[in-house]
Amino acid sequence: MQKNQLKQKLKNGETVLGLFMNCAYPAFIEICGLAGFDFAVIDLEHGPLNILVAEDLCRAADCVGIAPVVRVSKNDAAQIQRALDIGSAGVQVPQIETITDAEIVVQSAKYNPIGCRGLSFGTRAGVYTSAGSNITDKLNAESLVVVHVEGTKGVENLREIVTIPHIDVIFLGPYDLSQSLGIPGQVDDIRVVELMQKSVEIIRSSGKAVGTFTNNSETAKKWIDCGVQYIGLGIDVSIFLQGCQGLVRAVRG
């Protein structure tokens, strides 16, 4: 298997940019790679995609050197295993609220002796049985594990969550954070911003990378200046919508 360049960039302290993907058409993820993005999150939580489509998107991503990361719909061992078995660069798991939640993610994402991920070499990750049995150690080392902390309970338990080994990125979800504060969608509210700033400090002090989502470059730069390394910079369908709206306005006024 290839070296996980996304994981290496994060270890090197680099900032990485990605998009969330809701489109099944492989050209969209290829275009993201050609545009210079480092990763693409194939969204199986909110988007309409399924695991078979996700596998084809992973192939398309590999063609252009963009890292495909699969977001599952919940902290479920079977979903995490399948997300990695299709040959993704990593998995993102939503709604992590406790240290036990975080431990379950690692157990599901890693093979023995770290975890208890189910073993089959007849997968894309296993190179369809051609890679040899020692591939489990390589996959343990190379697979990226991202957990979402996106509620007040998760923030309250963050100092415990960051102690769990083999989690690479803790992703702060501003929209769900705003909802947990009773102000859904108000991601620029000072209460959301201050909670995120506090969380960034805790995560960075643990040595793990911090991730978040924004849909504009100005906010992205602000969070990068605060120490966020892993930036989800919009959603493919939203960017297409904005581009179409701009063209229509330009012509019609």
XYZ file of C-alpha atoms in Angstrom:
253
model
C 0.000 0.000 0.000
C 1.029 3.604 -0.539
C 2.238 5.965 2.151
C -0.615 8.047 3.560
C 0.563 11.504 2.510
C -2.306 13.225 4.325
C -1.313 11.658 7.631
C 2.334 12.522 7.007
C 1.499 16.165 6.257
C -0.369 16.422 9.549
C 2.539 14.851 11.427
C 4.806 17.430 9.802
C 2.613 20.220 11.146
C 1.264 21.244 7.750
C -2.195 22.676 7.155
C -4.366 20.527 4.889
C -7.481 21.581 2.984
C -10.386 19.399 1.950
C -13.972 19.335 0.761
C -16.996 17.344 1.838
C -18.380 15.292 -1.048
C -22.079 14.591 -1.616
C -21.843 13.915 -5.367
C -21.531 10.377 -6.675
C -19.941 11.415 -9.972
C -16.185 10.563 -9.730
C -15.211 13.601 -11.799
C -16.080 15.852 -8.868
C -13.494 14.289 -6.583
C -10.946 14.238 -9.425
C -11.521 17.958 -9.949
C -10.926 18.581 -6.246
C -7.566 16.852 -6.532
C -6.651 18.771 -9.666
C -7.594 22.014 -7.880
C -4.991 21.304 -5.190
C -7.044 20.049 -2.251
C -5.275 17.610 0.064
C -8.283 15.475 1.009
C -11.951 14.868 0.305
C -14.444 13.669 2.912
C -16.844 11.207 1.307
C -19.954 11.888 3.354
C -22.010 8.844 4.336
C -23.623 10.687 7.250
C -25.532 13.568 5.679
C -25.138 12.916 1.966
C -27.014 10.388 -0.225
C -23.927 8.277 -0.979
C -23.530 4.579 -0.197
C -20.494 2.384 0.411
C -20.276 1.078 -3.169
C -20.202 4.623 -4.553
C -17.672 5.563 -1.881
C -15.312 2.820 -3.075
C -15.388 4.195 -6.640
C -14.770 7.699 -5.310
C -11.713 6.355 -3.461
C -10.391 5.001 -6.772
C -10.954 8.347 -8.472
C -9.238 10.160 -5.614
C -6.197 7.909 -5.821
C -5.835 8.744 -9.532
C -5.180 12.414 -8.777
C -3.390 12.169 -5.438
C -6.134 13.480 -3.164
C -6.727 11.511 0.047
C -10.244 10.042 0.358
C -11.570 10.048 3.927
C -14.944 8.428 4.618
C -17.327 9.937 7.156
C -19.609 7.246 8.575
C -23.070 7.959 9.956
C -22.368 6.836 13.531
C -19.826 5.253 15.851
C -20.440 1.712 14.641
C -17.775 -0.984 14.243
C -19.248 -2.404 11.035
C -19.488 1.007 9.380
C -15.951 1.978 10.402
C -14.569 -1.332 9.142
C -16.288 -0.995 5.754
C -15.163 2.620 5.392
C -11.551 1.461 5.734
C -11.907 -1.821 3.829
C -12.770 0.074 0.626
C -9.260 1.509 0.583
C -9.833 4.959 1.999
C -7.060 6.998 3.585
C -9.037 7.217 6.794
C -12.345 7.406 8.588
C -14.251 10.216 10.298
C -16.654 9.327 13.087
C -19.318 11.792 14.277
C -20.730 12.650 17.710
C -17.939 11.550 20.035
C -18.927 12.612 23.551
C -16.941 10.466 26.012
C -13.632 8.704 26.419
C -15.489 5.404 25.927
C -16.809 6.628 22.566
C -13.247 7.460 21.514
C -11.937 4.073 22.626
C -14.626 2.302 20.577
C -13.534 4.206 17.450
C -9.930 3.077 17.824
C -10.922 -0.508 18.595
C -13.058 -0.541 15.430
C -10.499 1.138 13.176
C -7.346 -0.780 14.106
C -6.340 -4.424 13.808
C -4.841 -6.512 16.593
C -2.776 -5.785 18.692
C -4.171 -2.220 18.836
C -7.836 -2.957 18.191
C -10.257 -5.600 17.012
C -11.120 -4.546 13.463
C -12.497 -7.493 11.535
C -9.955 -9.097 9.230
C -10.381 -9.905 5.558
C -7.645 -9.679 2.940
C -10.156 -9.919 0.096
C -10.832 -6.186 0.106
C -9.478 -3.178 -1.700
C -7.569 -2.254 1.464
C -6.112 -5.781 1.507
C -5.204 -5.472 -2.181
C -7.570 -8.384 -2.843
C -5.313 -10.916 -0.984
C -2.192 -9.984 -2.964
C -0.443 -7.922 -0.277
C 0.447 -10.570 2.321
C -0.481 -10.929 5.984
C 1.847 -8.197 7.253
C -0.414 -5.588 5.662
C -2.343 -5.292 8.940
C 0.622 -3.566 10.576
C 0.925 -1.215 7.606
C -2.779 -0.394 7.633
C -2.668 0.261 11.374
C 0.184 2.677 10.830
C -1.195 4.444 7.764
C -4.947 4.731 8.351
C -6.093 8.148 9.557
C -8.589 8.288 12.421
C -10.654 11.447 12.817
C -13.269 11.884 15.539
C -15.888 14.629 15.681
C -16.446 16.506 18.916
C -19.527 18.548 18.134
C -21.554 18.995 21.291
C -21.174 20.543 24.721
C -20.896 17.104 26.360
C -17.970 16.236 24.093
C -16.257 19.512 24.934
C -16.787 18.870 28.652
C -15.022 15.507 28.268
C -12.397 16.716 25.800
C -9.435 16.505 28.188
C -10.158 12.781 28.586
C -10.890 12.174 24.894
C -7.515 13.596 23.801
C -5.669 11.032 25.919
C -6.724 8.123 23.684
C -3.838 6.968 21.447
C -4.182 6.382 17.692
C -6.652 9.238 17.146
C -4.985 11.588 14.684
C -7.456 14.470 14.360
C -10.180 15.819 16.599
C -12.669 17.607 14.383
C -14.757 20.396 15.913
C -18.162 20.602 14.236
C -19.333 24.227 14.524
C -22.880 23.616 13.300
C -23.679 20.841 15.752
C -21.900 22.816 18.479
C -24.202 25.748 17.772
C -27.191 23.427 17.960
C -26.059 21.983 21.287
C -25.863 25.565 22.618
C -29.437 26.254 21.548
C -28.503 28.561 18.682
C -28.598 26.242 15.631
C -26.692 27.505 12.623
C -25.265 30.569 14.352
C -21.665 29.436 13.978
C -20.257 32.968 14.231
C -21.904 33.593 17.602
C -19.341 34.420 20.283
C -20.515 31.452 22.389
C -19.654 29.015 19.595
C -16.385 30.745 18.763
C -15.189 30.830 22.378
C -16.075 27.170 22.906
C -14.132 26.235 19.796
C -11.134 28.369 20.763
C -11.015 26.683 24.173
C -11.232 23.283 22.494
C -8.453 24.078 20.003
C -6.103 24.901 22.890
C -6.880 21.623 24.679
C -6.425 19.519 21.546
C -3.200 21.190 20.468
C -1.706 20.810 23.941
C -2.307 17.062 23.656
C -0.248 16.833 20.462
C -3.167 15.876 18.240
C -4.241 17.796 15.150
C -7.375 19.937 15.181
C -9.948 19.957 12.399
C -13.029 22.011 11.630
C -15.444 23.008 8.879
C -16.117 26.358 7.267
C -17.599 27.459 3.972
C -15.463 30.548 3.368
C -11.796 31.427 3.084
C -11.851 34.225 5.670
C -13.053 31.964 8.472
C -10.664 29.235 7.335
C -7.706 31.614 7.664
C -8.891 32.664 11.121
C -8.958 29.076 12.359
C -5.633 28.282 10.714
C -4.143 31.215 12.633
C -5.576 29.651 15.817
C -3.784 26.374 15.078
C -6.345 24.324 13.158
C -4.563 22.061 10.644
C -7.367 20.052 9.028
C -9.846 22.339 7.285
C -13.022 21.174 5.582
C -13.569 24.078 3.197
C -17.145 23.652 2.029
C -19.324 21.020 0.345
C -19.184 20.147 -3.349
C -22.886 20.800 -3.975
C -22.785 24.151 -2.158
C -19.768 25.309 -4.154
C -21.526 24.335 -7.387
C -24.623 26.239 -6.275
C -22.601 29.351 -5.444
C -20.849 29.202 -8.797
C -24.169 28.901 -10.627
C -25.703 31.742 -8.627
C -22.732 33.961 -9.415
C -23.077 33.336 -13.156
C -26.807 34.040 -13.122
C -26.369 37.261 -11.132
C -23.550 38.408 -13.404
C -25.742 38.111 -16.485
C -29.117 39.179 -15.075
C -27.839 41.757 -12.633
